[in-house]
Backbone as JSON, one array per atom type, in Angstrom:
{
  "sequence": "XXXXXXXXXXXXXXXXXXXXXXXXXXXXXXXXXXXXXXXXXXXXXXXXXXXXXXXXXXXXXXXXXXXXXXXXXXXXXXXXXXXXX",
  "N": [[-39.82, 71.09, 250.19], [-41.19, 68.57, 249.87], [-39.25, 67.4, 247.99], [-36.83, 67.42, 249.39], [-37.46, 65.39, 251.2], [-37.98, 63.09, 249.39], [-35.44, 62.94, 248.32], [-33.91, 62.12, 250.64], [-35.06, 59.71, 250.99], [-34.49, 58.3, 248.66], [-31.58, 58.24, 248.84], [-31.41, 56.73, 251.41], [-32.45, 54.33, 250.09], [-30.36, 53.88, 248.42], [-28.09, 53.43, 249.99], [-28.97, 51.31, 251.62], [-29.18, 49.2, 249.75], [-26.63, 49.21, 248.73], [-25.07, 48.49, 251.16], [-26.08, 46.05, 251.6], [-25.07, 44.39, 249.62], [-22.21, 44.64, 249.73], [-20.34, 45.48, 252.59], [-20.29, 48.75, 254.27], [-17.67, 50.86, 254.3], [-15.78, 52.55, 256.91], [-15.34, 55.41, 256.35], [-17.31, 55.7, 254.62], [-19.61, 55.27, 256.28], [-19.37, 57.5, 258.09], [-19.74, 59.59, 256.13], [-22.38, 59.13, 255.44], [-23.6, 59.67, 257.81], [-23.04, 62.29, 258.51], [-24.12, 63.45, 256.18], [-26.83, 62.97, 256.7], [-27.48, 64.24, 259.19], [-27.21, 66.91, 258.15], [-29.46, 66.9, 256.28], [-31.4, 66.7, 258.22], [-31.18, 69.03, 260.0], [-31.62, 70.76, 257.83], [-34.37, 70.53, 257.28], [-35.54, 70.9, 259.74], [-34.74, 73.56, 260.5], [-36.03, 74.73, 258.2], [-38.8, 74.09, 258.94], [-38.97, 75.69, 261.3], [-38.44, 78.37, 260.07], [-40.84, 78.49, 258.6], [-42.82, 78.12, 260.42], [-42.35, 80.2, 262.63], [-43.27, 83.5, 263.32], [-41.62, 85.73, 263.51], [-38.41, 85.03, 262.59], [-35.42, 84.19, 264.15], [-32.15, 85.58, 263.42], [-30.03, 83.71, 263.42], [-31.04, 81.32, 262.95], [-32.29, 81.74, 260.41], [-30.11, 82.32, 258.77], [-28.75, 79.77, 259.03], [-30.48, 78.36, 257.85], [-30.41, 79.18, 255.23], [-27.77, 78.3, 254.38], [-27.56, 75.53, 254.93], [-28.98, 73.88, 252.94], [-27.21, 74.11, 250.9], [-24.92, 72.8, 251.96], [-26.11, 70.26, 252.44], [-26.68, 69.37, 249.73], [-24.0, 69.28, 248.71], [-22.78, 67.59, 250.7], [-24.35, 65.37, 249.87], [-23.63, 64.8, 247.27], [-20.94, 64.05, 247.73], [-21.03, 61.77, 249.47], [-22.61, 60.01, 247.6], [-20.62, 59.84, 245.72], [-18.56, 58.55, 247.1], [-19.7, 56.02, 247.83], [-20.24, 55.1, 245.34], [-17.73, 54.79, 244.51], [-16.57, 52.81, 246.17], [-17.47, 50.54, 245.37]],
  "CA": [[-40.04, 70.23, 251.15], [-41.24, 67.14, 249.3], [-37.91, 66.91, 247.42], [-35.97, 66.8, 250.48], [-37.99, 63.9, 251.71], [-37.65, 62.35, 248.35], [-33.88, 62.8, 248.31], [-33.55, 61.23, 251.77], [-35.63, 58.31, 250.84], [-33.49, 57.93, 247.57], [-30.37, 57.85, 249.54], [-31.44, 55.7, 252.07], [-32.5, 53.11, 249.35], [-29.11, 53.4, 247.9], [-27.27, 53.11, 251.15], [-29.52, 50.0, 251.82], [-28.61, 48.24, 248.57], [-24.83, 48.91, 248.78], [-24.66, 48.01, 252.41], [-26.54, 44.51, 251.43], [-24.12, 43.7, 248.69], [-20.9, 44.91, 250.5], [-20.55, 46.34, 253.74], [-19.83, 50.04, 254.23], [-16.53, 51.32, 255.07], [-16.09, 53.68, 258.17], [-15.57, 56.68, 255.82], [-18.86, 55.81, 254.18], [-20.6, 55.52, 257.36], [-19.33, 59.05, 258.42], [-20.52, 60.53, 255.09], [-23.76, 58.95, 255.38], [-24.1, 60.33, 259.15], [-22.93, 63.47, 258.03], [-25.39, 64.01, 255.2], [-28.34, 62.79, 257.46], [-27.5, 65.38, 259.89], [-27.44, 68.11, 257.43], [-30.8, 66.89, 256.09], [-32.36, 66.82, 259.38], [-30.89, 70.54, 260.28], [-32.31, 71.64, 256.58], [-35.84, 70.04, 257.53], [-35.76, 71.38, 261.31], [-34.71, 74.9, 260.26], [-37.14, 75.12, 257.24], [-39.92, 74.17, 259.62], [-38.81, 76.81, 262.18], [-38.67, 79.47, 259.34], [-42.25, 78.6, 258.23], [-43.65, 78.37, 261.63], [-42.37, 81.59, 263.51], [-43.49, 84.85, 262.83], [-40.2, 86.37, 263.31], [-37.32, 84.08, 262.74], [-34.09, 84.66, 264.71], [-31.01, 85.65, 262.35], [-29.17, 82.61, 263.36], [-31.75, 80.14, 262.21], [-32.53, 82.01, 259.03], [-28.85, 82.1, 258.29], [-28.37, 78.56, 259.1], [-31.51, 77.63, 256.85], [-29.84, 79.52, 254.09], [-26.68, 77.71, 254.41], [-27.72, 73.98, 255.19], [-29.22, 73.27, 251.84], [-26.04, 73.87, 250.17], [-24.13, 71.84, 252.52], [-26.86, 69.19, 252.32], [-26.43, 68.94, 248.48], [-22.61, 69.01, 248.61], [-22.75, 66.18, 251.4], [-25.13, 64.04, 249.22], [-22.91, 64.46, 246.16], [-19.82, 63.4, 248.0], [-21.53, 60.56, 249.96], [-22.84, 59.19, 246.65], [-19.52, 59.39, 244.94], [-17.87, 57.68, 248.02], [-20.56, 54.91, 247.69], [-20.11, 54.51, 243.98], [-16.14, 54.41, 244.41], [-16.22, 51.75, 247.01], [-18.5, 49.48, 244.69]],
  "C": [[-40.21, 68.86, 250.81], [-40.05, 66.66, 248.65], [-36.93, 66.64, 248.33], [-36.16, 65.59, 250.99], [-37.56, 62.9, 250.58], [-36.24, 61.95, 248.16], [-33.57, 61.8, 249.37], [-33.87, 59.65, 251.39], [-34.96, 57.55, 249.88], [-32.01, 57.54, 248.11], [-30.34, 56.75, 250.31], [-31.62, 54.39, 251.44], [-30.91, 52.61, 248.63], [-28.17, 53.0, 248.88], [-27.43, 51.58, 251.54], [-28.93, 48.92, 250.83], [-27.23, 48.04, 248.66], [-24.47, 48.22, 250.02], [-25.17, 46.2, 252.32], [-25.59, 43.96, 250.67], [-22.69, 43.66, 249.26], [-21.05, 45.72, 251.62], [-19.76, 47.64, 253.59], [-18.53, 50.28, 255.05], [-16.81, 52.38, 256.18], [-16.16, 54.93, 257.51], [-17.03, 56.6, 255.16], [-19.91, 56.0, 255.22], [-20.71, 56.93, 257.95], [-19.92, 59.8, 257.38], [-21.77, 60.46, 255.21], [-24.43, 59.88, 256.69], [-24.18, 61.7, 258.89], [-24.23, 64.16, 257.16], [-26.57, 63.86, 255.87], [-28.16, 63.81, 258.36], [-27.71, 66.79, 259.12], [-28.9, 68.09, 256.86], [-31.74, 67.23, 257.23], [-32.12, 68.42, 259.88], [-31.61, 71.28, 259.11], [-33.93, 71.49, 257.08], [-36.21, 70.96, 258.77], [-35.76, 73.07, 260.99], [-35.88, 75.45, 259.13], [-38.5, 75.11, 258.02], [-40.05, 75.3, 260.61], [-39.06, 78.26, 261.35], [-40.25, 79.72, 258.86], [-42.98, 78.87, 259.44], [-43.58, 79.67, 262.54], [-42.68, 82.61, 262.57], [-42.43, 85.71, 262.53], [-39.29, 85.42, 263.46], [-36.05, 84.82, 263.11], [-33.11, 84.62, 263.41], [-30.44, 84.21, 262.21], [-29.75, 81.24, 262.54], [-32.13, 80.64, 260.55], [-31.24, 81.89, 258.08], [-28.36, 80.56, 258.12], [-29.36, 77.83, 257.84], [-30.92, 78.08, 255.31], [-28.43, 78.75, 253.47], [-26.82, 76.25, 254.03], [-28.19, 73.36, 254.06], [-28.11, 72.98, 250.85], [-25.11, 72.93, 250.54], [-24.7, 70.49, 252.32], [-26.49, 68.6, 250.99], [-24.89, 68.71, 248.25], [-22.37, 67.63, 249.5], [-23.19, 64.96, 250.73], [-24.26, 63.77, 248.22], [-21.57, 63.55, 246.54], [-20.15, 62.09, 248.76], [-21.8, 59.63, 248.52], [-21.73, 58.84, 245.74], [-18.62, 58.4, 245.72], [-18.41, 56.16, 247.79], [-20.36, 54.27, 246.58], [-18.51, 54.05, 244.0], [-15.81, 53.14, 245.05], [-16.97, 50.45, 246.48], [-17.57, 48.35, 244.18]]
}
């Protein structure tokens, strides 16, 4: 859980620094938003899995998939941000 929060902070710092030096393109902004949504879904489903005694199958499956999507989306976002520099 702390690693996810650390990754979000790290990504936010990188995005802020890049946006400060040169403005982000539309594709960069879309990638950042998608990555943020995946992070939020991962954190929310993780909290639900931890808090609920019996977790609905849909939430459990979503929690199993979203960390992978978050990782992939973060990698793509970082590549796009580095390429646009």
